CSV table of C-alpha atoms and ligand atoms in Angstrom, one decimal:
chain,number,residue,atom,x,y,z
A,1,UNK,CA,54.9,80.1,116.7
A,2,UNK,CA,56.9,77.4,114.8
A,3,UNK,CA,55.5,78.5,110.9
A,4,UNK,CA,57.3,81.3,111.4
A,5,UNK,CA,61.2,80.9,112.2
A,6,UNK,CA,64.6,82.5,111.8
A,7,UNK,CA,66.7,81.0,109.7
A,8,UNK,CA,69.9,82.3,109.1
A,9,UNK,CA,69.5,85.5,110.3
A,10,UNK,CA,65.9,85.9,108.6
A,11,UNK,CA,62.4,85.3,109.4
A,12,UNK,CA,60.4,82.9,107.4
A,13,UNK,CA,57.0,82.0,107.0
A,14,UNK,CA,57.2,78.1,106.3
A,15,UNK,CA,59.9,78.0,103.9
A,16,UNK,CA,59.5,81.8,102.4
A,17,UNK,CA,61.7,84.2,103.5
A,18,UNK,CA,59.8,87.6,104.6
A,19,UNK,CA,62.2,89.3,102.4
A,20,UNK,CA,61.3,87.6,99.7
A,21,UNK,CA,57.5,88.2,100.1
A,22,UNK,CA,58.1,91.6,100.6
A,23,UNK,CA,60.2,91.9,97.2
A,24,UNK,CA,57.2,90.2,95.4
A,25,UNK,CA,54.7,91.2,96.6
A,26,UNK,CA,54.9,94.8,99.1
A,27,UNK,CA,54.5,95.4,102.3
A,28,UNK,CA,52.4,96.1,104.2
A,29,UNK,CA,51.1,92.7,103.6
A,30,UNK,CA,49.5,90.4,105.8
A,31,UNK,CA,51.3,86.6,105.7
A,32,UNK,CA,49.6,83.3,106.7
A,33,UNK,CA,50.7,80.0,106.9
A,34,UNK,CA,48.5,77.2,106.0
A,35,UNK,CA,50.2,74.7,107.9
A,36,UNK,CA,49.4,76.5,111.2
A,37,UNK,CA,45.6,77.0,110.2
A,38,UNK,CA,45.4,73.5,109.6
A,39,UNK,CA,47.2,72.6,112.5
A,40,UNK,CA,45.4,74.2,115.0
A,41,UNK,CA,42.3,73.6,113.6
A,42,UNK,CA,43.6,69.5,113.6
A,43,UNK,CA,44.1,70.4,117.8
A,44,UNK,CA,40.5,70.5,117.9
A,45,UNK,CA,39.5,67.4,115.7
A,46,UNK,CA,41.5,65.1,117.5
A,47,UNK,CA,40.5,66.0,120.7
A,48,UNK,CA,37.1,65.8,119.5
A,49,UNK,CA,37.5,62.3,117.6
A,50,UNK,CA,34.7,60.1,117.6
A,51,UNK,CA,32.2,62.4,118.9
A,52,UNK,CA,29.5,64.0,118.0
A,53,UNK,CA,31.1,67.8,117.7
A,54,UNK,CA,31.1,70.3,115.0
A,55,UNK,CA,33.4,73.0,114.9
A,56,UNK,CA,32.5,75.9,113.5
A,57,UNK,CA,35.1,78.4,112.4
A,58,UNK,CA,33.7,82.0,113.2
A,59,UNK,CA,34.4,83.6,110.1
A,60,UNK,CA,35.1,87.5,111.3
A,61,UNK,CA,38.1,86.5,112.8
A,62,UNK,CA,39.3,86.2,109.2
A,63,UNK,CA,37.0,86.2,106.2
A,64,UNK,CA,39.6,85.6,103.4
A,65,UNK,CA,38.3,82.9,100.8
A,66,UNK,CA,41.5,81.1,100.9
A,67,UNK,CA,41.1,80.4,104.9
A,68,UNK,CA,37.5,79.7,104.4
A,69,UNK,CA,38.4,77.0,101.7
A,70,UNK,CA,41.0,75.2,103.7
A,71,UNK,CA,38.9,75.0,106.6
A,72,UNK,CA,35.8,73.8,104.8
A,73,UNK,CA,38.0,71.4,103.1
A,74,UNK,CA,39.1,70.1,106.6
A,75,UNK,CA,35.9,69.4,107.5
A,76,UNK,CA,34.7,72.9,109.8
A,77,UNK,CA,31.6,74.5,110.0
A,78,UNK,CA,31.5,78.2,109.9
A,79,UNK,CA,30.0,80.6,112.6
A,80,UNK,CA,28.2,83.7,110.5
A,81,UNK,CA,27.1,87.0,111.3
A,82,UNK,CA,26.0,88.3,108.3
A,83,UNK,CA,24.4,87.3,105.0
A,84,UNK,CA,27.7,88.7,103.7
A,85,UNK,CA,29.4,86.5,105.6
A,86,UNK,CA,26.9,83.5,104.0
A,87,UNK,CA,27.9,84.4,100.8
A,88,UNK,CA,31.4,84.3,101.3
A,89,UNK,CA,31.2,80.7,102.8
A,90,UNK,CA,29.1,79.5,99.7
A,91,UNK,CA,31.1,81.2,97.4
A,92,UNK,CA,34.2,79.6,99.1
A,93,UNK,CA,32.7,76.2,98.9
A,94,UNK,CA,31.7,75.8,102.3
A,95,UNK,CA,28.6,73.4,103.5
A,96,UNK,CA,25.8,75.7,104.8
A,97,UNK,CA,24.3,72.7,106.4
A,98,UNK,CA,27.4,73.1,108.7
A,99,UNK,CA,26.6,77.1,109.2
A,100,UNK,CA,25.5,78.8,112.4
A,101,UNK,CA,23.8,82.3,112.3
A,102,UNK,CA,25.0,84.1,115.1
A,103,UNK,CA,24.6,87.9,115.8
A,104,UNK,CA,21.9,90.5,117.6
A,105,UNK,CA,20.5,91.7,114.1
A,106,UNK,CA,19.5,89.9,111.7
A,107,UNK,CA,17.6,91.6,109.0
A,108,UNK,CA,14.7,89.7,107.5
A,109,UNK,CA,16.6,89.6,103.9
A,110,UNK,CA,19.0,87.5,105.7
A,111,UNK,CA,17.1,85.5,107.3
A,112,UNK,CA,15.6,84.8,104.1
A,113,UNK,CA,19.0,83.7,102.6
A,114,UNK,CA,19.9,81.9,105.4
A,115,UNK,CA,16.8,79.8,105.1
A,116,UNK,CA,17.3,79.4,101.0
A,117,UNK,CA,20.6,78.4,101.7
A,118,UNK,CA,19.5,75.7,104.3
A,119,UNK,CA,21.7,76.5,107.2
A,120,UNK,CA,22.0,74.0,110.0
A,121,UNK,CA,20.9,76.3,112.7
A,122,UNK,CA,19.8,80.2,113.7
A,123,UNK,CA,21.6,81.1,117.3
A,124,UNK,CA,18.6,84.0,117.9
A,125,UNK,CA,19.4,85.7,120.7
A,126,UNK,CA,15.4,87.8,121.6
A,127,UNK,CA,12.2,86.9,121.7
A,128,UNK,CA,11.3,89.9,118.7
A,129,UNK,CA,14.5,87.9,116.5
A,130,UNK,CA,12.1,84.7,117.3
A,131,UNK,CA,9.2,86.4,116.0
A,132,UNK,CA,10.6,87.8,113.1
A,133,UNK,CA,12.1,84.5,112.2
A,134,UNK,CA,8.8,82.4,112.5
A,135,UNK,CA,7.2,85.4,109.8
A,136,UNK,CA,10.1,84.6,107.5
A,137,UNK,CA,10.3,81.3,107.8
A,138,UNK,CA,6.0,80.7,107.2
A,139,UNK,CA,6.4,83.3,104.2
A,140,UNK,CA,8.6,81.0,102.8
A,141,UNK,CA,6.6,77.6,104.0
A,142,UNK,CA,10.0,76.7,106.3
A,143,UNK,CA,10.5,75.7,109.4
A,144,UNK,CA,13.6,77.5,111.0
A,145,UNK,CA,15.9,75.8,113.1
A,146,UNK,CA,17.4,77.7,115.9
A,147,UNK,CA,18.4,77.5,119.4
A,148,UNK,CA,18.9,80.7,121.8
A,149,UNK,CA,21.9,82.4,122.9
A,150,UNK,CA,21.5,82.3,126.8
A,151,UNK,CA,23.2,85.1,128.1
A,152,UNK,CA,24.8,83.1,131.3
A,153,UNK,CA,25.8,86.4,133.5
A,154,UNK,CA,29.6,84.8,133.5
A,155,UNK,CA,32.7,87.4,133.8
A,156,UNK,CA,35.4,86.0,130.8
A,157,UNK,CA,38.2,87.6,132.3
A,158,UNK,CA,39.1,89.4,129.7
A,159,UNK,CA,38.8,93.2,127.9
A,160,UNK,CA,35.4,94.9,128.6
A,161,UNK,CA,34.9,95.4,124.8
A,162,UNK,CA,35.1,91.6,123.8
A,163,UNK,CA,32.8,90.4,127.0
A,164,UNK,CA,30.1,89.4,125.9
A,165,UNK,CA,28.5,87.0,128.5
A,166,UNK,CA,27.6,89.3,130.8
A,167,UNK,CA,24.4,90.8,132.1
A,168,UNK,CA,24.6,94.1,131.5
A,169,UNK,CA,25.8,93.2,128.1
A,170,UNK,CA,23.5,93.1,124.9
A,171,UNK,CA,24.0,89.7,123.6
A,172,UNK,CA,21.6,86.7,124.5
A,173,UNK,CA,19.0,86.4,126.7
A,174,UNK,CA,19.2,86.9,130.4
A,175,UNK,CA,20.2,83.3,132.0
A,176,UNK,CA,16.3,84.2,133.5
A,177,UNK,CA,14.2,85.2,130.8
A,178,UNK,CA,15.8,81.7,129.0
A,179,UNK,CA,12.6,79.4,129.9
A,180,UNK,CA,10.3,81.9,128.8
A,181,UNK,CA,11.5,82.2,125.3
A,182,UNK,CA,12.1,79.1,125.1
A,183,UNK,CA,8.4,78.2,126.1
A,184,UNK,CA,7.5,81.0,123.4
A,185,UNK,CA,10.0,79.6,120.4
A,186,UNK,CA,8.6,76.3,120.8
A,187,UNK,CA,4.9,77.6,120.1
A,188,UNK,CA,6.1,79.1,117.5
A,189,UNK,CA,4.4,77.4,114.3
A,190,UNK,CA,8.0,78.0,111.7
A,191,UNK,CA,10.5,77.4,114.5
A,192,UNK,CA,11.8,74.3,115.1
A,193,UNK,CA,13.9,74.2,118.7
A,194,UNK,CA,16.8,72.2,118.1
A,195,UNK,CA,19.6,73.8,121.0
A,196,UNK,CA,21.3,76.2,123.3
A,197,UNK,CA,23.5,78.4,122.5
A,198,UNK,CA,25.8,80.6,124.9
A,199,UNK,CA,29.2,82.6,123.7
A,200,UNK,CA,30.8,84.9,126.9
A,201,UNK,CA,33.7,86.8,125.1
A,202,UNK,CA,36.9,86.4,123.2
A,203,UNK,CA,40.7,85.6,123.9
A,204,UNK,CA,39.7,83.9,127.5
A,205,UNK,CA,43.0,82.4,128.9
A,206,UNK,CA,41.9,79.9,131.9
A,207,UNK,CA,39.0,76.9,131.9
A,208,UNK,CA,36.7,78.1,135.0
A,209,UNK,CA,34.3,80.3,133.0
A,210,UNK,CA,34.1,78.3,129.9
A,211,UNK,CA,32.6,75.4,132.8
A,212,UNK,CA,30.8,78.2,134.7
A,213,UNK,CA,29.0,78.9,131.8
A,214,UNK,CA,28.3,75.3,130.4
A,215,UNK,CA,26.6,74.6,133.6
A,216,UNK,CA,24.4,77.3,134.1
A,217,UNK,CA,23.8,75.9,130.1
A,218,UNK,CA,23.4,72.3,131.3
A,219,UNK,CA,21.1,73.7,134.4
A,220,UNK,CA,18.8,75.0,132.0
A,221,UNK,CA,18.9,72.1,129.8
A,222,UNK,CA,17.0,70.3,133.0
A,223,UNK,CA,14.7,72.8,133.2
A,224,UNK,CA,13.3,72.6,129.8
A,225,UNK,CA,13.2,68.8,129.8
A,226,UNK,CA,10.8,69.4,132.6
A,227,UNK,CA,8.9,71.3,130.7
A,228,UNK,CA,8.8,68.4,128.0
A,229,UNK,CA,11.2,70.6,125.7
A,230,UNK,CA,14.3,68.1,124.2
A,231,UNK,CA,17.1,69.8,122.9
A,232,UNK,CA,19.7,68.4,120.1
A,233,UNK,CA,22.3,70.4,120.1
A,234,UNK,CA,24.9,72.4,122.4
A,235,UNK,CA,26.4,75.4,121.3
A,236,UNK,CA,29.5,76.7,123.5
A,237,UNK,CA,30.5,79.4,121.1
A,238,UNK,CA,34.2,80.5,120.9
A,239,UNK,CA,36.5,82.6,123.0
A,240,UNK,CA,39.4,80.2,123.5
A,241,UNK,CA,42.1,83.1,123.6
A,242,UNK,CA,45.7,82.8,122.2
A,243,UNK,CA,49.5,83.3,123.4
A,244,UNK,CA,50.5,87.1,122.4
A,245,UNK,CA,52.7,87.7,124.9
A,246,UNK,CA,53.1,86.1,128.4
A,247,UNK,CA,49.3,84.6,127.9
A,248,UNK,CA,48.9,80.6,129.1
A,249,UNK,CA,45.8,80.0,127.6
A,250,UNK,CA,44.4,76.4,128.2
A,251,UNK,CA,45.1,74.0,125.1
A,252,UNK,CA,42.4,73.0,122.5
A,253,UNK,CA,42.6,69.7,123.9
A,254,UNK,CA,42.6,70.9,127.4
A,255,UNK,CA,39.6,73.0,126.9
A,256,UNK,CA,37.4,70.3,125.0
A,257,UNK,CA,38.5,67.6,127.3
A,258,UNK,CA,37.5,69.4,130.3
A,259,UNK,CA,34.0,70.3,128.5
A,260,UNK,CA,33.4,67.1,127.4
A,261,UNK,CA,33.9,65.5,130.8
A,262,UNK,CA,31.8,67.7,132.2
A,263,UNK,CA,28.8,66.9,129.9
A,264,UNK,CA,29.4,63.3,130.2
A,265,UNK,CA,28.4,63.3,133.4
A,266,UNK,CA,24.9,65.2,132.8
A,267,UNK,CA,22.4,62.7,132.4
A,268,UNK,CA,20.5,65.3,129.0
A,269,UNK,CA,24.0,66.8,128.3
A,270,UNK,CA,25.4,63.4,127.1
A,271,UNK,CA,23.3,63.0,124.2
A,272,UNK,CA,23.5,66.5,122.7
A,273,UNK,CA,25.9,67.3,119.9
A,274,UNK,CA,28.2,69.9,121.1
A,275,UNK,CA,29.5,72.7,118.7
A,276,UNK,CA,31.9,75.7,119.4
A,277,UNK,CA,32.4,78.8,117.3
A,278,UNK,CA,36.2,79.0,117.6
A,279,UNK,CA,37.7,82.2,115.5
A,280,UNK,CA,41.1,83.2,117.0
A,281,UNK,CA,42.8,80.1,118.4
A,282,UNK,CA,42.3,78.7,114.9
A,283,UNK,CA,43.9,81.4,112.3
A,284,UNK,CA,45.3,84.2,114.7
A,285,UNK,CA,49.0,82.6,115.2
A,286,UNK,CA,48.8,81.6,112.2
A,287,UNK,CA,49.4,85.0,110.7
A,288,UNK,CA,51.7,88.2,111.1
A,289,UNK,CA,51.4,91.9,109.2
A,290,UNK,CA,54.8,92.3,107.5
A,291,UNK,CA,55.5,96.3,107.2
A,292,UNK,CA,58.9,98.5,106.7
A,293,UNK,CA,60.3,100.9,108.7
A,294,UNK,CA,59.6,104.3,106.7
A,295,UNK,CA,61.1,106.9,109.0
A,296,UNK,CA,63.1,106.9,112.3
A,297,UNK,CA,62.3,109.9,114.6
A,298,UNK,CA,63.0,111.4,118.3
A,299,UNK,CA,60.5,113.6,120.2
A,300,UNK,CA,61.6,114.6,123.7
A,301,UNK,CA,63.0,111.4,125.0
A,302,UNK,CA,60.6,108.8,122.8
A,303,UNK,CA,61.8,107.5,119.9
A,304,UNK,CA,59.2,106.2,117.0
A,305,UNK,CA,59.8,104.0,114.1
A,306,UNK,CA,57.4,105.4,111.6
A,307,UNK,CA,56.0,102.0,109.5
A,308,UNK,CA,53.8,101.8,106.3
A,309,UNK,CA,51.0,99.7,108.6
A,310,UNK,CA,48.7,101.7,110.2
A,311,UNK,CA,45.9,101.6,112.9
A,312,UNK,CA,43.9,101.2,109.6
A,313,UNK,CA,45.6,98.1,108.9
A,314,UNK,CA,45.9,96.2,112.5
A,315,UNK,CA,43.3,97.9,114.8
A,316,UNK,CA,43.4,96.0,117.8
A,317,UNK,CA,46.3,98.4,119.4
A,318,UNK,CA,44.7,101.1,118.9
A,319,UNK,CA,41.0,99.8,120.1
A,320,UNK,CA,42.2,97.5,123.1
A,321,UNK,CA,45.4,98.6,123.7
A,322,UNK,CA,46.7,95.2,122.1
A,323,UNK,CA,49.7,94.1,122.8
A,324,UNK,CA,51.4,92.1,119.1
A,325,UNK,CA,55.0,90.7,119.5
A,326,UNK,CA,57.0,93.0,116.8
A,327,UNK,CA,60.2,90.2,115.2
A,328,UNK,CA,63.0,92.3,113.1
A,329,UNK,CA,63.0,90.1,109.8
A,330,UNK,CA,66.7,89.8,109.7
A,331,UNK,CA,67.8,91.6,113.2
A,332,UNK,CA,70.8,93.8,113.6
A,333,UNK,CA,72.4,91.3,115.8
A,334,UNK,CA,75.7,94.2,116.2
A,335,UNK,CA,73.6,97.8,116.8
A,336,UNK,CA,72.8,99.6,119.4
A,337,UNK,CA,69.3,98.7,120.8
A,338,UNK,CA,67.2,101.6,121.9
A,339,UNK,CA,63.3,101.6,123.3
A,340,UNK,CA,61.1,102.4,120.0
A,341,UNK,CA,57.1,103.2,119.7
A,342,UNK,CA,55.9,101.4,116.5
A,343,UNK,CA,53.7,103.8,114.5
A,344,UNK,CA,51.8,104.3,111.6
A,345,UNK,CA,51.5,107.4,109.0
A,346,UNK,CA,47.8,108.4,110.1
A,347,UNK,CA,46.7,111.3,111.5
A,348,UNK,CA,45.8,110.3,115.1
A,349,UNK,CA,47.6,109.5,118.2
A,350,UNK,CA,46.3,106.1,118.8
A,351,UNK,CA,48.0,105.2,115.7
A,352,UNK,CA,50.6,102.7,117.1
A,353,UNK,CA,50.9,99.4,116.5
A,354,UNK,CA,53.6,98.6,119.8
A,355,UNK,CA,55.0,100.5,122.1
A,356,UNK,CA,58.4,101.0,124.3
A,357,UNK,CA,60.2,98.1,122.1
A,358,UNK,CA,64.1,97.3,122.4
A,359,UNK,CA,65.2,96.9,119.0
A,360,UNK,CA,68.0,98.1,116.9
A,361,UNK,CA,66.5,99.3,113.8
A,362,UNK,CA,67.6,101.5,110.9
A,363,UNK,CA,65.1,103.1,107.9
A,364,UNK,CA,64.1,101.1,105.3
A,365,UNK,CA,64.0,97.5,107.5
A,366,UNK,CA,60.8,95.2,107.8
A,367,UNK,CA,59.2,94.3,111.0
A,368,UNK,CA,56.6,91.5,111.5
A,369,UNK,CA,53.9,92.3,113.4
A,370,UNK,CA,53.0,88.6,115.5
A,371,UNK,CA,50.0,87.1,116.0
A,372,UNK,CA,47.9,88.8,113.8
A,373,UNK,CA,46.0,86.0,112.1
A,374,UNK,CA,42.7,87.1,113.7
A,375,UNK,CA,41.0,90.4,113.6
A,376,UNK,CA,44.0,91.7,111.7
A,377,UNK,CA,43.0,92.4,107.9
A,378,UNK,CA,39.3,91.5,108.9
A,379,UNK,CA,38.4,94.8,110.9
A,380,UNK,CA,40.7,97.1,108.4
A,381,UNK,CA,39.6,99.8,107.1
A,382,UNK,CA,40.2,102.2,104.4
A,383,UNK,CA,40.9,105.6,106.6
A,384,UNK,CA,43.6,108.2,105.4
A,385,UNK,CA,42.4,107.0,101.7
A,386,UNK,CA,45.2,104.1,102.4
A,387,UNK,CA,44.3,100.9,100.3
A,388,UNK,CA,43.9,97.9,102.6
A,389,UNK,CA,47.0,95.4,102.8
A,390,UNK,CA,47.0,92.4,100.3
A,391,UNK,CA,47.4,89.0,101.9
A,392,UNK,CA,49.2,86.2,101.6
A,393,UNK,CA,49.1,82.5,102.3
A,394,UNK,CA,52.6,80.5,102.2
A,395,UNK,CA,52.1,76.5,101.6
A,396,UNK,CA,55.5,74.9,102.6
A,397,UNK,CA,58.0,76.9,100.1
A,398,UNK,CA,55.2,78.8,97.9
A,399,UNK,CA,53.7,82.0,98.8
A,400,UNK,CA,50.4,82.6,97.0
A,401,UNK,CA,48.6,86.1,96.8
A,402,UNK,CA,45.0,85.6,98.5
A,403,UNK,CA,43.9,89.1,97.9
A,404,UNK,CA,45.3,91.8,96.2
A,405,UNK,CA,46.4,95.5,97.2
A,406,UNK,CA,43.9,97.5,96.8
A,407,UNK,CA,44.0,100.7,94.6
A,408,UNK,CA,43.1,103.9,95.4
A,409,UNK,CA,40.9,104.2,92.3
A,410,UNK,CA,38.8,101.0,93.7
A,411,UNK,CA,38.3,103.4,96.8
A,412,UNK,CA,36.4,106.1,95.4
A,413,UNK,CA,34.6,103.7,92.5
A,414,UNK,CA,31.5,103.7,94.4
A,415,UNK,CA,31.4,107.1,94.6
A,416,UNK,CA,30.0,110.2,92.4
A,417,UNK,CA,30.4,114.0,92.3
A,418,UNK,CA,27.7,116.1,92.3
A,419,UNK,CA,26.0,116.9,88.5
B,501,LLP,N1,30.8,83.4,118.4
B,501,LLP,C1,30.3,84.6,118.6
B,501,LLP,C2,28.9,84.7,118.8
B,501,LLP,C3,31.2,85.7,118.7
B,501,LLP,O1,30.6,86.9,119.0
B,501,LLP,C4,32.6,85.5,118.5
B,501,LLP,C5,33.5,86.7,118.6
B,501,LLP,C6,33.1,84.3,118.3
B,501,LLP,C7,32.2,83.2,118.2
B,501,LLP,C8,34.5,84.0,118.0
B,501,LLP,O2,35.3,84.3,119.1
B,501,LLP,P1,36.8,83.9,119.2
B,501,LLP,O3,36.9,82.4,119.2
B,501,LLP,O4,37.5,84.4,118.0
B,501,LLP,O5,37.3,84.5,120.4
B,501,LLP,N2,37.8,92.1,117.6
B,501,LLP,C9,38.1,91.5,118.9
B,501,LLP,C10,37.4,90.2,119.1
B,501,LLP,C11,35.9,90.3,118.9
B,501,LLP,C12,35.2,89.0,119.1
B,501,LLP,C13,33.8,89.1,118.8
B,501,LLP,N3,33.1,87.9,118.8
B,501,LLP,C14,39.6,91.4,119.0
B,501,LLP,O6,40.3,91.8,118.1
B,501,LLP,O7,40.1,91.0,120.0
């Protein structure tokens, strides 16, 4: 993770020390640098140079206006999964002609605002979504462009809850119930069929089902040509996964070379465009949750280092059993190191952050929690009455607040006591 280095005994992000950003602005805080968003996302574009590729950043891994603005201003789409989502992409400046609508369960409003906004493409993923769709799209004298999320029955490798791809699971449509809906959609009077879309899960470290699944994708391509159905578009959805710890995930350019030399050699594959939905590998080494050490404490024979992050703040340890690199910002290069749990203040035993950690640590010091870029500040929530984190994004030596602390008083706005 070269954005964020030691220098001098203390960790920066770019040229900001941690201190420093923790003096200005609190902790916890969530830091990003905008030389590793653009960076990774500059992996992809230059493996995919002088082709016909869009890729689409998948907005929940990290929703923040600042990220969306830097990426739409580096030329990426946006995968969505919400009209919320939409709205932050247009009010971010993004191009909703470079917008895919992904996502089981779309209500009809936002399908509605999808098709005002004039998005390039609805990923609908049953034949009752297809349905639905055509009625919105003739109320509105539109013609919908979508392609289906094939569900390609391929095991990701990877934790139960982020699979997506397989059978049993309730995305797409089953690998064998593809042609059908496909012979429905393109009946369909509003629906315009312009691809195939497939996405098998998140943080996938090797190539073999990323290709597994393009060619049960590219097998069904030839099945529909049969059937005098052309398709435009191919739409490999995300997943590539990232280094947290020992990981040796493929490269970007590993990845898309391998895809693209397998669709070169498929006769209808060749002339498709080919999009991904890529969320993590673009932002989530690109950012770390900076937090102080509150309280030091021994139970038994475990010691915890009590921080002011929370399973409220950084959810993935507590959901998947994560594992986050934890980096002293200026380490105690002469103490004692002992074997530390890193938790939060809430109420609940999953509320840890690391676990069994050698570190020499003392009260009051700041911890970075690595590799945090992506479903970090995006799935937090507001348990305990604890305001979410505010964010920061560091450009070379300037740190710039993205979103603000929230208050308590914004917590309960919304809400009214009883006459
Ligand atoms: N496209 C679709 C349809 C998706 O469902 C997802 C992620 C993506 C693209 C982006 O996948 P990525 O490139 O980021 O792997 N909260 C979990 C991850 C959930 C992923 C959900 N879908 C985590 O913290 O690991």
């Amino acid at each position: 993770m070269d954005a964020f280095q030691y220098r001098q005994g203390t960790l920066l992000a770019e040229g900001v020390a941690l201190t420093e950003i923790a003096q200005r602005f609190g902790t916890p805080t969530y830091v990003y640098s905008r030389r590793a968003i653009v960076d990774a996302f500059g992996e992809f574009r230059r493996a995919a140079a002088g082709r016909d590729v869009l890729v689409c950043y998948a907005l929940k891994a990290n929703s923040n206006l600042a990220v969306i603005d830097l990426l739409a201003r580096e030329g990426a789409g946006f995968d969505i999964v919400s009209g919320g989502e939409l709205q932050r992409v247009l009010a971010a400046g993004g191009d909703p002609a470079k917008v895919v609508f992904s996502g089981v369960g779309k209500t009809e409003a936002e399908m509605r605002m999808a098709l005002q906004a004039g998005v390039r493409c609805f990923n609908v993923e049953s034949e009752s979504e297809l349905a639905r769709l055509d009625r919105v799209a003739g109320s509105m004298g539109r013609h919908a462009p979508v392609s289906l999320r094939v569900n390609p029955d391929v095991d990701p490798g990877t934790h139960p809850y982020i699979s997506t791809g397989l059978r049993e699971s309730k995305f797409g449509i089953a690998h064998d119930a593809a042609l059908a809906a496909y012979r429905t959609a393109s009946r369909l009077p509003h629906i315009e069929v312009t691809g195939i879309d497939c996405h098998i899960g998140s943080q996938i470290t090797s190539l073999a089902p990323f290709l597994a699944a393009l060619d049960k994708v590219l097998e069904l391509i030839d099945a529909l040509h049969a059937e005098g159905i052309a398709l435009r578009h191919i739409d490999l959805g995300g997943g590539l996964g990232i280094r947290y710890d020992e990981e040796q995930p493929p490269s970007r350019g590993a990845l898309l070379a391998a895809v693209f030399e397998r669709i070169d050699r498929h006769a209808r594959g060749k002339s498709c465009a080919i999009l991904f939905e890529f969320g993590r590998s673009i932002v989530g080494n690109a950012g770390l949750l900076l937090t102080r050490v509150e309280c030091l404490k021994r139970n038994g024979e475990r010691r915890f280092a009590v921080v002011d992050a929370a399973m409220n703040d950084l959810m993935r340890p507590a959901l998947y059993e994560a594992w986050h690199p934890v980096w002293p910002v200026q380490p105690r290069e002469a103490d004692a190191q002992h074997s530390w749990d890193i938790v939060g203040p809430v109420c609940e035993s999953g509320d840890w952050l690391a676990r069994e950690r050698r570190l020499a640590l003392a009260e009051g010091d700041l911890l970075a929690i690595g590799s945090a870029g992506a479903y970090g500040m995006a799935m937090a929530s507001n348990y305990n009455t604890r305001p979410r984190a505010a964010e920061v994004m560091v450009d070379g030596g300037q740190a710039y607040l993205v979103r603000e602390r929230e208050t308590v008083e914004s917590l309960y706005a919304l809400e009214r006591r009883l006459p």
